């Protein structure tokens, strides 16, 4: 285990001392943990002069300052070294400084502690046993050593298993693959003629994922077969490299030492430009042209663009998508799609099931079909309408722009509504990270002002990478008593109010008083209380189910579809996840498979879990 | 060099850095992966011929 030391000096000296220590640790990465790590000062100076892009003198000054500021970690020793002299063709002595450190800080020479030893403790114990009892401790009988039988290994494995196949013609121009020949032929790009290749173990390498690659095959064939795995492995190597010699941003790579740096003043100007002048996320090219005054037609424009994107990662928020590298500040990003009614952690809890294999959005139409069509339809649930969110399902993700960098948390995507002239809304798109699901937030105004729960929306790609069009089918206007959350009092509650409907809706999902009026009998559940799906199931069964049990053992029965519709008022849900939850719940069972009816023994469970909160026959609403 | 001695991610990295330096401009990671495969192939074949 490595415990890194704390470095002293000015910030610059500390940073450089840390780099020197890291370099020396790299040098001794196969040494034992107590081995000295030594290096000549001149070698360090040469290395850092190149890395910091400064003269040798300047580098020597900086490195010496960093080392002297950390004398407790780096021991400096003046020595004489023999170097080749070109003029005399012999060797001459030169003054040199030897730097010594250890993996965990200052080098501590290994000290053998001889004050105690097992032999001394055995033969010279503090309280020796009587000599009669020594037979208990020492035996004169020689133990029988177990005989190990030799293990015979087949010549097949010893000599390798890649003998050339019979009947092959080495002089032939035909493609000849040994091993993956069928696959190779299948993926061989048109127009590429492979030379006759003969595979051997000597030309096989293994990727970190365990995939074996035959280097005897042409590069195009290897890339066609294993391109994704190779790129993924190489990306891992680059990202894990502690010396960070290769800079990577998205799919672009460059030599780190060739990537220009930006001053603090540059960063300040960029931040001011984004926050104060623009007030919205800004594209990298705009920053280059308008802030850093780089000419769009400059020969090194792309190089500068890469440098900006790579260097800004640690200071700004990257919120771009493939094709549009957008930058924002944390302050600005927090404002995009901001909603004080829920926390990100709560929303993540409602969409995690999407990453747990319960995303059924592509059961009817596959991702490929959606991508080919370029659009996808979605029926708005009450929960989505109320909070202005959309779960990032596979179906939606199929047409939405993808993340650019590894572990990208968010992107800002513009949603245009062609039916509402010049109406456009900036949406905060939260990408799935690990097993946390993704969602989009910021639709609240659009959904609440224009649509109703149950509205059928169509999302479509546009020519701009970060712009998506959203449309709805218009319908003759009508009025319905629909569900909404009444936040006018201290305690929120479900209520029904007159809402105008002027779009086509899925009538099953329309929360009319007739369909879901009973919801007012159930506890409201604050948003943070809705994560436990079993509690919701119990309450919904008790509020909406038909009583089929006895007074002693009350059982409630309702259809799966009705349960799904009510559940989608409380939280984001998929049918497959709800079905899974029902099967897992000990108090629920299928009543009639054909009609999709379920029974739930809910009474005692509800009382145990929530301490009541349910009034089946009474009415908890004063206004009703 | 025998294929068994080739370690993906450490063998031939210096040559890969040189290729990136020679390119002079940012390159796609797929381009880099192709160059790396070619470098590893050269290493494997050189040893086999020797």
PDB file of N, CA and C in Angstrom, chain A residues 11 32 55 60 85 143 148 255 270 287 292 305 432 436 444 453 455 459 463 486 542 550 554 595 615:
ATOM      1  N   UNK A  11       2.817  26.607  -4.263  1.00  0.00           N
ATOM      2  CA  UNK A  11       1.967  25.679  -5.033  1.00  0.00           C
ATOM      3  C   UNK A  11       2.708  25.060  -6.213  1.00  0.00           C
ATOM      4  N   UNK A  32      10.760  -3.376  -4.365  1.00  0.00           N
ATOM      5  CA  UNK A  32      10.073  -3.637  -3.102  1.00  0.00           C
ATOM      6  C   UNK A  32       9.685  -2.307  -2.470  1.00  0.00           C
ATOM      7  N   UNK A  55      13.646  26.129 -20.908  1.00  0.00           N
ATOM      8  CA  UNK A  55      15.065  25.865 -21.142  1.00  0.00           C
ATOM      9  C   UNK A  55      15.608  24.977 -20.014  1.00  0.00           C
ATOM     10  N   UNK A  60      16.206  23.443 -14.422  1.00  0.00           N
ATOM     11  CA  UNK A  60      17.080  23.098 -13.285  1.00  0.00           C
ATOM     12  C   UNK A  60      16.710  23.940 -12.063  1.00  0.00           C
ATOM     13  N   UNK A  85      33.722  11.034 -22.820  1.00  0.00           N
ATOM     14  CA  UNK A  85      34.213  12.297 -23.374  1.00  0.00           C
ATOM     15  C   UNK A  85      34.486  12.069 -24.860  1.00  0.00           C
ATOM     16  N   UNK A 143       9.631 -35.957   9.971  1.00  0.00           N
ATOM     17  CA  UNK A 143       8.321 -36.044   9.272  1.00  0.00           C
ATOM     18  C   UNK A 143       8.468 -36.661   7.883  1.00  0.00           C
ATOM     19  N   UNK A 148       5.536 -36.056  -4.587  1.00  0.00           N
ATOM     20  CA  UNK A 148       4.705 -35.401  -5.593  1.00  0.00           C
ATOM     21  C   UNK A 148       4.896 -36.098  -6.933  1.00  0.00           C
ATOM     22  N   UNK A 255      -0.786  14.151 -28.184  1.00  0.00           N
ATOM     23  CA  UNK A 255       0.315  14.063 -27.240  1.00  0.00           C
ATOM     24  C   UNK A 255       0.141  15.170 -26.201  1.00  0.00           C
ATOM     25  N   UNK A 270     -13.227  33.249 -20.034  1.00  0.00           N
ATOM     26  CA  UNK A 270     -14.176  32.253 -20.565  1.00  0.00           C
ATOM     27  C   UNK A 270     -15.386  32.147 -19.627  1.00  0.00           C
ATOM     28  N   UNK A 287     -16.107  30.028 -28.059  1.00  0.00           N
ATOM     29  CA  UNK A 287     -15.145  30.476 -27.043  1.00  0.00           C
ATOM     30  C   UNK A 287     -13.814  30.802 -27.703  1.00  0.00           C
ATOM     31  N   UNK A 292     -10.893  33.814 -26.999  1.00  0.00           N
ATOM     32  CA  UNK A 292      -9.450  33.624 -27.169  1.00  0.00           C
ATOM     33  C   UNK A 292      -8.928  34.192 -28.482  1.00  0.00           C
ATOM     34  N   UNK A 305      -8.762  23.868 -30.611  1.00  0.00           N
ATOM     35  CA  UNK A 305     -10.079  23.422 -30.149  1.00  0.00           C
ATOM     36  C   UNK A 305      -9.921  22.221 -29.211  1.00  0.00           C
ATOM     37  N   UNK A 432     -27.252   8.200 -17.669  1.00  0.00           N
ATOM     38  CA  UNK A 432     -27.108   7.131 -16.675  1.00  0.00           C
ATOM     39  C   UNK A 432     -25.639   7.008 -16.288  1.00  0.00           C
ATOM     40  N   UNK A 436     -27.167   3.995 -11.872  1.00  0.00           N
ATOM     41  CA  UNK A 436     -28.166   5.057 -11.722  1.00  0.00           C
ATOM     42  C   UNK A 436     -28.774   5.377 -13.079  1.00  0.00           C
ATOM     43  N   UNK A 444     -41.223  21.345 -17.314  1.00  0.00           N
ATOM     44  CA  UNK A 444     -42.366  21.670 -16.471  1.00  0.00           C
ATOM     45  C   UNK A 444     -43.303  22.712 -17.107  1.00  0.00           C
ATOM     46  N   UNK A 453     -51.686  15.213 -18.769  1.00  0.00           N
ATOM     47  CA  UNK A 453     -51.208  13.833 -18.633  1.00  0.00           C
ATOM     48  C   UNK A 453     -51.919  12.931 -19.640  1.00  0.00           C
ATOM     49  N   UNK A 455     -50.947  12.851 -22.787  1.00  0.00           N
ATOM     50  CA  UNK A 455     -50.663  13.400 -24.117  1.00  0.00           C
ATOM     51  C   UNK A 455     -49.656  12.519 -24.842  1.00  0.00           C
ATOM     52  N   UNK A 459     -40.992  12.700 -30.503  1.00  0.00           N
ATOM     53  CA  UNK A 459     -39.667  13.331 -30.472  1.00  0.00           C
ATOM     54  C   UNK A 459     -38.946  12.972 -31.771  1.00  0.00           C
ATOM     55  N   UNK A 463     -31.528  18.650 -37.757  1.00  0.00           N
ATOM     56  CA  UNK A 463     -30.204  18.686 -38.399  1.00  0.00           C
ATOM     57  C   UNK A 463     -29.120  19.127 -37.418  1.00  0.00           C
ATOM     58  N   UNK A 486     -52.067  20.023  -5.468  1.00  0.00           N
ATOM     59  CA  UNK A 486     -52.380  21.334  -4.902  1.00  0.00           C
ATOM     60  C   UNK A 486     -51.296  21.684  -3.882  1.00  0.00           C
ATOM     61  N   UNK A 542     -55.262  -0.922  -1.491  1.00  0.00           N
ATOM     62  CA  UNK A 542     -56.290  -0.629  -0.477  1.00  0.00           C
ATOM     63  C   UNK A 542     -57.213   0.499  -0.931  1.00  0.00           C
ATOM     64  N   UNK A 550     -61.806 -11.507   3.883  1.00  0.00           N
ATOM     65  CA  UNK A 550     -62.703 -11.454   5.040  1.00  0.00           C
ATOM     66  C   UNK A 550     -62.287 -10.281   5.922  1.00  0.00           C
ATOM     67  N   UNK A 554     -58.245  -9.229   5.264  1.00  0.00           N
ATOM     68  CA  UNK A 554     -58.684  -8.440   4.111  1.00  0.00           C
ATOM     69  C   UNK A 554     -57.759  -8.618   2.907  1.00  0.00           C
ATOM     70  N   UNK A 595     -57.253 -12.336 -17.032  1.00  0.00           N
ATOM     71  CA  UNK A 595     -57.745 -10.963 -16.991  1.00  0.00           C
ATOM     72  C   UNK A 595     -56.780 -10.009 -16.297  1.00  0.00           C
ATOM     73  N   UNK A 615     -57.461   5.786   4.625  1.00  0.00           N
ATOM     74  CA  UNK A 615     -58.841   5.868   5.109  1.00  0.00           C
ATOM     75  C   UNK A 615     -59.754   5.426   3.983  1.00  0.00           C
TER      76      UNK A 615
END
